[in-house]
Amino acid sequence: MKISIFVNKLWKLFCSLKLSIVLASLTTLLAIGGSIMMPFNPRVFGGLDSMPLGIWLNEVAAQAPAMTWWIPAGGILVALLAFNALCCFIDWLCHFRARWRKCGEYLIHLGFVLIVAAFLWGSQAGFRSENNGLLIGQSKPLPQLDLVLKLEAFEPVFNRNGRPVDMLNTLALYDGGRLLKRAQARTNHPLTWEGLVIIPASYGQTMRGGRNQPYSILTINYDPGVNVAITGSVAMGCGVLLTLCSFYRKRARGDRPDII
Amino acid sequence: MTIPQTPLLYGAFGAYLLAVCLYLLHLLVRRPWVWRSAFVLVLAGFVLQSFCLALRWASAGYLPVTNLFATQFFFSWALAATYLYFELRYRIHAAGLFVMFCNLLLLGSALPRSADIPPLIPALDTPLFTLHVSLSFAGYAFFAMAFSMGVLYLLQKRLQTGLLPDLLLLRKLNEEAVFLGFSLFTLCMIFGSIWAYVAWGYYFSWNIKGVWSALVWLFYAGMCHAKFVRRWQGTGYAVLSIVGFSVVLFTYLGIGLLMSSNHPLD
């Protein structure tokens, strides 16, 4: 009996709206203070986007804990906030019959949980690689995924003034000789495959066999959580649209928010 | 074909300026024709701005919101649209004075800048850019309205005057502005993340702009919950709206102008 009362109280705390306000406020204040340091310390924070967060924390942040502690601390707060949102969502599901009108709001909660989970997954298990130069016909192994990437064709695109405006890369992805995907990657149109994304970043020219040969410079990133993040985004987007539609109906019916 | 931008821009500014003067007059002369004339002038200014925006869009071939002038102009247009929405729905009248004054400052500071439309760089040549930017400033406009309602709430609490809407209505308008702003900004963040993934290979950037945009989202998500807590209703919510807009202004202008980011304004 005492245990069930304790569990009940604990569950109410996990689902608490006030807890979500406290966590969101703490995260906001912490990140406001910490992020001000970022533009003034490029040696520490400049490489954050070029590697997964897990690797950055182990290799870079560990060398400057006084400047970077706020990032893992903020991460813990966001993870707790996601846990709080998940508990709220489960609690809503358990009382669905009485609270179905809040479908939109709780889809937003679910979306947030999925996006945070995806980010944490990608931070630990993903990889990022920049400045991968490939000549036409050249292949590059991707040992982390046991795949091979081949540049089959490359063509820079110029405007009337001779300024480069795009890069057309015909890329092929192989698994042990078997073609998985072939696509023409260009600006805003990467080659993607199950969490892998290959983006034309730049190009150059090199002298080979007495001829000037162009080569493509690719960014190769892998995030295993990206499909979960996309699902979360779809859930959140649908939740927003549902909430917008239901907001006006609720106002017309005189529904007022619960006051706690 | 040369776009007749200048007369449209100054015409819109003039209409808003006259509207502000009439709203001020309405504080002294409480006649329907005064606020009706002010409303018509705001509508006229909005139509002129819309026409100018449409011309610029047609001429450029893309939504021209890529530099400081263009973003301020678009923000001003969105703020005017937001004001018109609240005026038509709630007849806020004198409460419009503060919002239109903010709009005057916005448009007035944009006018001295060059209105030339820069050529579109390939990285911005995607529908995701249009969706991301338009939703971002639509959200900002509602946050600006929430800021205005917050200021008016605190003023009304002190002055208790018949010139302003009652406290309950101001609170309701504040909550609605925050909710609508948060909804639109969430969609902005979703499209922005998708675009970041296809352009850069990751959906969250640790660039200062990305971090502060996430903070804006988190702050207003917190506000959407705070309205259910009795202690935060009314004055507390009004103060949060004012603080929230300062976070928005720093994210939009502070970072864009004072720091190096992946959303440069100049």
Coordinates of C-alpha atoms in Angstrom, one line a residue:
Chain A
M1 CA 0.0 0.0 0.0
K2 CA 2.8 2.4 1.0
I3 CA 4.8 1.4 -2.0
S4 CA 1.9 2.0 -4.4
I5 CA 1.3 5.5 -2.9
F6 CA 5.1 6.1 -3.3
V7 CA 5.0 4.9 -6.9
N8 CA 1.9 7.0 -7.6
K9 CA 3.6 10.1 -6.2
L10 CA 6.8 9.4 -8.2
W11 CA 4.7 9.0 -11.4
K12 CA 2.9 12.3 -10.7
L13 CA 6.3 14.0 -10.3
F14 CA 7.6 12.5 -13.5
C15 CA 4.5 13.7 -15.4
S16 CA 4.6 17.1 -13.6
L17 CA 4.0 20.2 -15.7
K18 CA 5.9 22.3 -13.1
L19 CA 8.9 19.9 -13.6
S20 CA 8.9 20.5 -17.3
I21 CA 8.8 24.3 -16.7
V22 CA 11.7 24.0 -14.2
L23 CA 13.8 21.8 -16.6
A24 CA 13.1 24.1 -19.6
S25 CA 14.0 27.2 -17.6
L26 CA 17.2 25.6 -16.2
T27 CA 18.3 24.5 -19.7
T28 CA 17.6 27.9 -21.2
L29 CA 19.5 29.8 -18.5
L30 CA 22.4 27.4 -18.6
A31 CA 22.7 27.4 -22.4
I32 CA 22.3 31.2 -22.6
G33 CA 25.3 31.6 -20.3
G34 CA 27.4 28.9 -21.8
S35 CA 26.8 29.7 -25.4
I36 CA 28.1 33.3 -25.0
M37 CA 31.6 31.7 -24.7
M38 CA 31.3 29.9 -28.0
P39 CA 32.1 32.6 -30.6
F40 CA 35.1 33.7 -28.5
N41 CA 36.7 30.3 -28.2
P42 CA 36.8 28.8 -31.7
R43 CA 39.6 26.4 -30.8
V44 CA 37.3 24.7 -28.3
F45 CA 33.9 25.1 -30.0
G46 CA 34.8 25.5 -33.6
G47 CA 34.9 21.8 -34.3
L48 CA 31.5 20.9 -32.8
D49 CA 29.8 20.5 -36.2
S50 CA 32.6 18.5 -37.8
M51 CA 32.2 15.5 -35.4
P52 CA 29.5 13.8 -33.5
L53 CA 28.9 15.3 -30.0
G54 CA 30.0 12.1 -28.3
I55 CA 33.5 12.2 -29.9
W56 CA 33.7 16.0 -29.3
L57 CA 33.0 15.5 -25.6
N58 CA 35.7 12.8 -25.3
E59 CA 38.4 14.4 -27.4
V60 CA 37.9 18.2 -27.1
A61 CA 35.7 19.0 -24.2
A62 CA 37.7 16.8 -21.9
Q63 CA 40.7 19.2 -22.5
A64 CA 38.7 22.3 -21.4
P65 CA 36.2 21.2 -18.8
A66 CA 35.8 24.7 -17.3
M67 CA 34.5 26.1 -20.6
T68 CA 32.5 23.1 -21.8
W69 CA 30.8 21.6 -18.7
W70 CA 27.6 23.3 -19.6
I71 CA 27.1 21.2 -22.7
P72 CA 26.9 17.8 -21.0
A73 CA 25.0 19.4 -18.1
G74 CA 22.5 20.9 -20.6
G75 CA 22.3 17.5 -22.3
I76 CA 21.3 15.9 -19.1
L77 CA 18.6 18.5 -18.5
V78 CA 17.3 18.0 -22.0
A79 CA 17.3 14.2 -21.6
L80 CA 15.4 14.7 -18.3
L81 CA 13.0 17.0 -20.1
A82 CA 12.5 14.3 -22.8
F83 CA 11.9 11.7 -20.1
N84 CA 9.3 14.1 -18.5
A85 CA 7.6 14.5 -21.9
L86 CA 7.6 10.8 -22.5
C87 CA 5.9 10.2 -19.1
C88 CA 3.3 12.9 -19.9
F89 CA 2.7 11.2 -23.2
I90 CA 2.2 7.7 -21.6
D91 CA 0.0 9.2 -18.9
W92 CA -2.1 10.8 -21.7
L93 CA -2.4 7.5 -23.5
C94 CA -3.6 5.8 -20.3
H95 CA -6.4 8.5 -20.0
F96 CA -7.0 8.7 -23.8
R97 CA -10.7 8.4 -23.6
A98 CA -11.1 11.5 -21.4
R99 CA -8.3 13.5 -23.0
W100 CA -8.4 12.6 -26.7
R101 CA -8.9 16.3 -27.6
K102 CA -5.3 17.0 -26.6
C103 CA -4.0 14.7 -29.4
G104 CA -2.1 17.5 -31.1
E105 CA -0.3 18.7 -28.0
Y106 CA 0.8 15.2 -27.1
L107 CA 2.0 14.4 -30.6
I108 CA 4.3 17.4 -30.1
H109 CA 5.5 15.8 -26.9
L110 CA 6.1 12.5 -28.7
G111 CA 7.9 14.3 -31.5
F112 CA 10.2 16.0 -29.0
V113 CA 11.0 12.7 -27.3
L114 CA 11.9 11.0 -30.6
I115 CA 14.1 13.9 -31.8
V116 CA 16.1 14.0 -28.5
A117 CA 16.5 10.2 -28.6
A118 CA 17.6 10.3 -32.2
F119 CA 20.1 13.1 -31.4
L120 CA 21.6 11.1 -28.4
W121 CA 21.8 8.0 -30.6
G122 CA 23.6 9.8 -33.5
S123 CA 25.9 11.6 -31.1
Q124 CA 27.2 8.2 -29.9
A125 CA 27.1 6.0 -32.9
G126 CA 27.5 8.3 -35.9
F127 CA 30.5 9.7 -37.8
R128 CA 31.3 12.8 -39.8
S129 CA 34.0 13.2 -42.4
E130 CA 34.9 16.3 -44.3
N131 CA 37.3 17.1 -47.2
N132 CA 37.1 13.7 -48.9
G133 CA 38.6 14.3 -52.4
L134 CA 37.6 11.9 -55.2
L135 CA 38.7 11.9 -58.8
I136 CA 36.3 10.7 -61.4
G137 CA 36.2 6.9 -61.4
Q138 CA 37.9 6.8 -58.0
S139 CA 36.4 4.8 -55.1
K140 CA 36.5 5.4 -51.4
P141 CA 35.9 2.7 -48.8
L142 CA 33.6 3.5 -45.8
P143 CA 35.0 1.0 -43.3
Q144 CA 32.5 1.9 -40.5
L145 CA 29.6 0.7 -42.7
D146 CA 31.5 -1.8 -44.9
L147 CA 30.5 0.0 -48.0
V148 CA 32.3 1.6 -51.0
L149 CA 31.5 5.0 -52.5
K150 CA 32.4 5.7 -56.1
L151 CA 32.5 9.0 -58.0
E152 CA 31.3 8.0 -61.5
A153 CA 31.0 11.4 -63.0
F154 CA 31.6 15.0 -62.0
E155 CA 30.6 18.3 -63.7
P156 CA 30.8 21.8 -62.2
V157 CA 28.1 24.2 -63.3
F158 CA 28.9 27.8 -64.0
N159 CA 26.7 30.9 -64.5
R160 CA 27.0 33.5 -67.3
N161 CA 29.8 35.3 -65.5
G162 CA 31.9 32.1 -65.2
R163 CA 31.2 31.8 -61.4
P164 CA 30.7 28.2 -60.2
V165 CA 27.1 27.8 -59.0
D166 CA 26.7 24.1 -58.5
M167 CA 28.4 20.7 -58.7
L168 CA 26.9 17.6 -60.3
N169 CA 28.3 14.4 -58.8
T170 CA 27.1 11.1 -60.0
L171 CA 27.8 8.9 -57.0
A172 CA 27.3 5.1 -56.5
L173 CA 27.2 3.2 -53.3
Y174 CA 28.3 -0.5 -53.3
D175 CA 28.1 -3.3 -50.7
G176 CA 30.6 -5.9 -51.7
G177 CA 30.3 -5.2 -55.4
R178 CA 26.5 -5.0 -55.3
L179 CA 25.1 -1.6 -56.2
L180 CA 22.9 -0.2 -53.4
K181 CA 22.2 3.2 -54.8
R182 CA 23.2 5.6 -57.6
A183 CA 22.2 9.2 -57.5
Q184 CA 23.3 12.6 -58.9
A185 CA 24.2 14.7 -55.8
R186 CA 24.3 18.5 -56.0
T187 CA 23.6 21.4 -53.7
N188 CA 20.6 20.7 -51.4
H189 CA 20.3 17.2 -53.1
P190 CA 22.7 14.8 -51.3
L191 CA 23.0 11.1 -51.8
T192 CA 21.3 9.5 -48.8
W193 CA 21.0 5.9 -47.7
E194 CA 19.9 4.6 -44.3
G195 CA 21.4 7.3 -42.2
L196 CA 24.4 8.0 -44.6
V197 CA 24.4 11.4 -46.3
I198 CA 27.0 12.4 -48.9
I199 CA 27.1 16.1 -49.8
P200 CA 29.2 17.9 -52.5
A201 CA 31.1 20.5 -50.5
S202 CA 33.6 21.8 -53.1
Y203 CA 35.9 20.8 -55.9
G204 CA 39.4 21.3 -57.2
Q205 CA 41.8 20.6 -60.0
T206 CA 44.9 18.4 -60.0
M207 CA 47.5 17.5 -62.5
R208 CA 47.4 13.8 -63.4
G209 CA 49.1 12.3 -66.4
G210 CA 49.9 15.7 -67.9
R211 CA 46.2 16.8 -67.8
N212 CA 44.2 19.0 -65.4
Q213 CA 41.7 16.7 -63.8
P214 CA 38.8 17.9 -61.6
Y215 CA 38.1 16.2 -58.3
S216 CA 35.1 16.5 -56.1
I217 CA 35.4 17.2 -52.4
L218 CA 32.6 15.5 -50.4
T219 CA 31.3 15.6 -46.9
I220 CA 30.3 12.1 -45.7
N221 CA 28.2 11.9 -42.5
Y222 CA 26.4 9.0 -40.9
D223 CA 23.7 9.3 -38.3
P224 CA 21.9 6.1 -37.4
G225 CA 19.1 8.1 -35.6
V226 CA 18.1 10.3 -38.5
N227 CA 15.0 8.2 -39.5
V228 CA 13.9 8.4 -35.8
A229 CA 14.4 12.2 -36.0
I230 CA 12.4 12.4 -39.2
T231 CA 9.6 10.4 -37.6
G232 CA 9.7 12.8 -34.6
S233 CA 9.6 15.8 -36.9
V234 CA 6.6 14.4 -38.7
A235 CA 4.8 13.7 -35.4
M236 CA 5.7 17.2 -34.1
G237 CA 4.5 18.9 -37.4
C238 CA 1.2 17.0 -37.4
G239 CA 0.8 17.8 -33.7
V240 CA 1.3 21.5 -34.4
L241 CA -1.3 21.4 -37.2
L242 CA -3.8 19.5 -35.2
T243 CA -3.3 21.8 -32.2
L244 CA -3.8 24.9 -34.4
C245 CA -7.1 23.5 -35.8
S246 CA -8.4 22.4 -32.4
F247 CA -7.4 25.7 -30.7
Y248 CA -10.1 27.7 -32.3
R249 CA -12.7 25.1 -31.8
K250 CA -11.8 24.9 -28.1
R251 CA -12.0 28.7 -27.8
A252 CA -15.4 28.8 -29.4
R253 CA -16.6 26.1 -26.9
G254 CA -15.2 28.1 -24.0
D255 CA -12.7 25.5 -23.0
R256 CA -10.2 26.9 -20.6
P257 CA -6.9 25.4 -19.7
D258 CA -6.7 23.4 -16.4
I259 CA -5.3 25.6 -13.7
I260 CA -2.8 24.1 -11.3
Chain B
M1 CA 11.5 46.6 -65.7
T2 CA 12.3 48.8 -62.7
I3 CA 10.3 48.0 -59.6
P4 CA 8.7 51.2 -58.2
Q5 CA 9.7 50.1 -54.7
T6 CA 10.5 53.5 -53.2
P7 CA 7.0 55.0 -53.4
L8 CA 5.5 51.8 -52.2
L9 CA 7.9 51.6 -49.2
Y10 CA 7.5 55.2 -48.2
G11 CA 3.8 55.0 -48.8
A12 CA 3.5 52.1 -46.4
F13 CA 5.7 53.9 -43.8
G14 CA 3.6 57.0 -44.2
A15 CA 0.4 55.1 -43.8
Y16 CA 1.7 53.4 -40.6
L17 CA 2.9 56.8 -39.3
L18 CA -0.5 58.4 -39.8
A19 CA -2.1 55.4 -38.2
V20 CA 0.0 55.8 -35.1
C21 CA -0.9 59.5 -35.0
L22 CA -4.6 58.6 -35.2
Y23 CA -4.3 56.0 -32.5
L24 CA -2.6 58.6 -30.3
L25 CA -5.5 61.0 -31.1
H26 CA -7.9 58.2 -30.1
L27 CA -6.5 58.4 -26.6
L28 CA -7.9 61.9 -26.4
V29 CA -10.8 61.9 -28.9
R30 CA -12.8 58.7 -28.3
R31 CA -14.7 58.7 -31.6
P32 CA -15.2 55.6 -33.8
W33 CA -14.1 57.4 -36.9
V34 CA -10.7 57.9 -35.4
W35 CA -9.8 54.3 -34.8
R36 CA -11.6 53.2 -38.0
S37 CA -9.4 55.7 -39.9
A38 CA -6.3 54.3 -38.2
F39 CA -7.4 50.8 -39.1
V40 CA -8.0 51.7 -42.7
L41 CA -4.5 53.3 -42.8
V42 CA -2.9 50.2 -41.4
L43 CA -4.7 48.1 -43.9
A44 CA -3.6 50.5 -46.7
G45 CA 0.0 50.3 -45.5
F46 CA -0.2 46.5 -45.4
V47 CA -1.6 46.3 -48.9
L48 CA 1.2 48.6 -50.2
Q49 CA 3.8 46.4 -48.4
S50 CA 2.2 43.2 -49.8
F51 CA 2.3 44.7 -53.3
C52 CA 5.9 45.7 -52.9
L53 CA 6.8 42.2 -51.5
A54 CA 5.0 40.5 -54.4
L55 CA 6.9 42.7 -56.9
R56 CA 10.2 42.0 -55.3
W57 CA 9.4 38.2 -55.2
A58 CA 8.4 38.2 -58.9
S59 CA 11.5 40.2 -59.9
A60 CA 13.9 38.1 -57.9
G61 CA 12.4 34.7 -58.6
Y62 CA 12.7 33.8 -55.0
L63 CA 11.4 35.2 -51.6
P64 CA 13.9 38.0 -51.1
V65 CA 14.6 37.6 -47.4
T66 CA 18.4 37.3 -47.4
N67 CA 19.8 40.5 -46.0
L68 CA 19.1 43.0 -43.2
F69 CA 16.8 45.3 -45.2
A70 CA 14.8 42.4 -46.7
T71 CA 14.4 40.6 -43.3
Q72 CA 13.4 43.8 -41.6
F73 CA 10.9 44.6 -44.4
F74 CA 9.4 41.0 -44.2
F75 CA 9.3 41.1 -40.4
S76 CA 7.4 44.4 -40.6
W77 CA 5.0 43.0 -43.1
A78 CA 4.4 39.9 -40.9
L79 CA 3.9 42.2 -37.8
A80 CA 1.3 44.3 -39.7
A81 CA -0.5 41.1 -40.7
T82 CA -0.4 39.9 -37.1
Y83 CA -1.9 43.2 -35.9
L84 CA -4.6 43.0 -38.5
Y85 CA -5.5 39.5 -37.4
F86 CA -5.9 40.6 -33.7
E87 CA -7.7 43.8 -34.6
L88 CA -10.3 41.9 -36.8
R89 CA -10.7 39.2 -34.2
Y90 CA -10.7 41.2 -31.0
R91 CA -11.1 44.9 -31.9
I92 CA -8.0 45.8 -29.9
H93 CA -8.0 49.5 -31.1
A94 CA -5.7 51.5 -28.8
A95 CA -3.7 48.3 -28.0
G96 CA -2.7 48.5 -31.7
L97 CA -0.7 51.7 -31.0
F98 CA 2.1 49.9 -29.3
V99 CA 2.3 47.2 -32.0
M100 CA 2.2 49.7 -34.8
F101 CA 4.8 51.8 -33.1
C102 CA 7.1 48.8 -33.0
N103 CA 6.3 48.3 -36.7
L104 CA 7.2 51.9 -37.4
L105 CA 10.6 51.4 -35.7
L106 CA 11.2 48.3 -37.7
L107 CA 10.3 49.7 -41.1
G108 CA 11.8 53.1 -40.4
S109 CA 15.2 51.5 -39.6
A110 CA 15.0 49.5 -42.8
L111 CA 14.2 52.3 -45.2
P112 CA 17.7 54.0 -45.2
R113 CA 19.3 50.7 -46.3
S114 CA 19.7 49.6 -49.9
A115 CA 16.6 47.8 -51.2
D116 CA 18.6 46.0 -53.9
I117 CA 17.9 42.3 -54.2
P118 CA 21.1 40.3 -54.2
P119 CA 21.4 37.3 -56.6
L120 CA 20.3 34.0 -55.1
I121 CA 23.2 31.8 -54.1
P122 CA 22.8 28.1 -54.9
A123 CA 22.6 27.1 -51.3
L124 CA 19.4 29.1 -50.9
D125 CA 17.8 27.8 -54.0
T126 CA 15.3 25.4 -52.4
P127 CA 11.6 25.6 -51.3
L128 CA 12.9 24.7 -47.8
F129 CA 14.4 28.2 -47.6
T130 CA 11.1 29.9 -48.4
L131 CA 9.2 27.8 -45.8
H132 CA 11.9 28.2 -43.1
V133 CA 12.3 31.9 -43.4
S134 CA 8.6 32.8 -43.8
L135 CA 7.6 30.7 -40.9
S136 CA 10.5 32.1 -38.8
F137 CA 9.4 35.7 -39.2
A138 CA 5.7 34.8 -38.9
G139 CA 6.6 33.3 -35.5
Y140 CA 8.7 36.3 -34.6
A141 CA 5.8 38.6 -35.4
F142 CA 3.5 36.8 -33.0
F143 CA 6.2 36.9 -30.4
A144 CA 6.4 40.6 -30.9
M145 CA 2.7 40.8 -30.5
A146 CA 2.9 38.8 -27.3
F147 CA 5.6 41.3 -26.1
S148 CA 3.3 44.2 -26.9
M149 CA 0.4 42.5 -25.0
G150 CA 2.7 41.8 -22.1
V151 CA 3.7 45.5 -21.9
L152 CA 0.1 46.6 -22.1
Y153 CA -0.9 44.1 -19.4
L154 CA 1.6 45.6 -17.0
L155 CA 0.5 49.1 -18.0
Q156 CA -3.1 48.3 -17.5
K157 CA -2.5 46.7 -14.2
R158 CA -0.9 49.9 -13.0
L159 CA -3.2 52.5 -14.7
Q160 CA -6.5 50.6 -14.7
T161 CA -7.7 52.8 -17.6
G162 CA -10.7 52.4 -20.0
L163 CA -8.4 53.3 -22.9
L164 CA -6.9 49.8 -22.9
P165 CA -8.6 46.4 -23.1
D166 CA -9.3 44.8 -19.7
L167 CA -6.7 42.5 -18.1
L168 CA -8.5 39.3 -18.9
L169 CA -8.6 40.1 -22.6
L170 CA -5.0 41.2 -22.6
R171 CA -4.0 37.9 -20.9
K172 CA -6.0 36.0 -23.4
L173 CA -4.4 37.8 -26.4
N174 CA -1.0 37.3 -24.9
E175 CA -1.6 33.5 -24.5
E176 CA -2.9 33.3 -28.0
A177 CA 0.0 35.2 -29.5
V178 CA 2.5 33.0 -27.7
F179 CA 0.7 29.8 -28.8
L180 CA 0.5 30.9 -32.4
G181 CA 4.1 32.1 -32.5
F182 CA 5.3 28.9 -30.9
S183 CA 3.3 26.8 -33.5
L184 CA 4.7 28.7 -36.4
F185 CA 8.3 28.7 -35.0
T186 CA 8.1 24.9 -34.4
L187 CA 7.3 24.4 -38.1
C188 CA 10.2 26.8 -39.0
M189 CA 12.6 24.7 -36.9
I190 CA 11.4 21.5 -38.5
F191 CA 11.9 22.8 -42.1
G192 CA 15.2 24.4 -41.0
S193 CA 16.4 21.1 -39.6
I194 CA 15.4 19.2 -42.8
W195 CA 17.2 21.8 -44.9
A196 CA 20.3 21.7 -42.6
Y197 CA 20.4 17.9 -43.1
V198 CA 20.3 18.1 -46.9
A199 CA 22.7 21.0 -47.1
W200 CA 25.2 20.3 -44.3
G201 CA 24.7 16.6 -43.4
Y202 CA 23.3 17.2 -39.8
Y203 CA 19.9 18.5 -38.6
F204 CA 21.2 20.4 -35.6
S205 CA 24.1 22.9 -35.8
W206 CA 26.1 24.1 -32.8
N207 CA 26.6 27.4 -34.5
I208 CA 25.5 30.2 -32.1
K209 CA 22.4 30.9 -34.3
G210 CA 21.3 27.2 -34.1
V211 CA 21.8 27.1 -30.4
W212 CA 19.9 30.3 -29.7
S213 CA 17.1 29.3 -32.1
A214 CA 16.7 26.1 -30.1
L215 CA 16.7 28.3 -26.9
V216 CA 13.9 30.5 -28.4
W217 CA 11.9 27.3 -29.0
L218 CA 12.5 25.9 -25.6
F219 CA 11.6 29.2 -23.9
Y220 CA 8.3 29.5 -25.6
A221 CA 7.6 25.8 -25.1
G222 CA 8.0 26.5 -21.4
M223 CA 5.6 29.5 -21.8
C224 CA 3.0 27.3 -23.4
H225 CA 3.1 25.3 -20.2
A226 CA 3.4 28.2 -17.8
K227 CA -0.1 29.5 -18.7
F228 CA -1.6 26.5 -16.8
V229 CA 0.2 27.4 -13.6
R230 CA -1.9 29.9 -11.5
R231 CA 1.2 31.7 -10.1
W232 CA 2.5 32.4 -13.6
Q233 CA -0.8 33.7 -15.1
G234 CA -1.3 37.4 -15.6
T235 CA 1.8 39.4 -14.5
G236 CA 4.2 36.6 -14.6
Y237 CA 3.2 35.6 -18.1
A238 CA 3.5 39.3 -19.2
V239 CA 7.0 39.5 -17.9
L240 CA 7.9 36.2 -19.6
S241 CA 6.6 37.6 -22.9
I242 CA 8.9 40.6 -22.6
V243 CA 11.9 38.5 -21.6
G244 CA 11.1 36.0 -24.4
F245 CA 11.1 38.8 -27.1
S246 CA 14.5 40.0 -25.9
V247 CA 15.8 36.5 -26.6
V248 CA 14.2 36.6 -30.0
L249 CA 15.7 40.0 -30.8
F250 CA 19.2 38.8 -29.7
T251 CA 18.8 35.7 -31.9
Y252 CA 17.6 37.7 -34.9
L253 CA 19.6 40.9 -34.7
G254 CA 22.3 40.4 -32.1
I255 CA 23.7 37.3 -33.5
G256 CA 23.2 38.3 -37.2
L257 CA 24.9 41.7 -36.8
L258 CA 27.4 41.2 -34.0
M259 CA 28.7 37.7 -34.4
S260 CA 29.8 35.3 -37.1
S261 CA 27.0 32.8 -37.8
N262 CA 25.6 30.6 -40.5
H263 CA 22.7 33.2 -40.8
P264 CA 24.6 36.4 -41.7
L265 CA 22.5 39.6 -42.2
D266 CA 25.2 41.7 -43.9

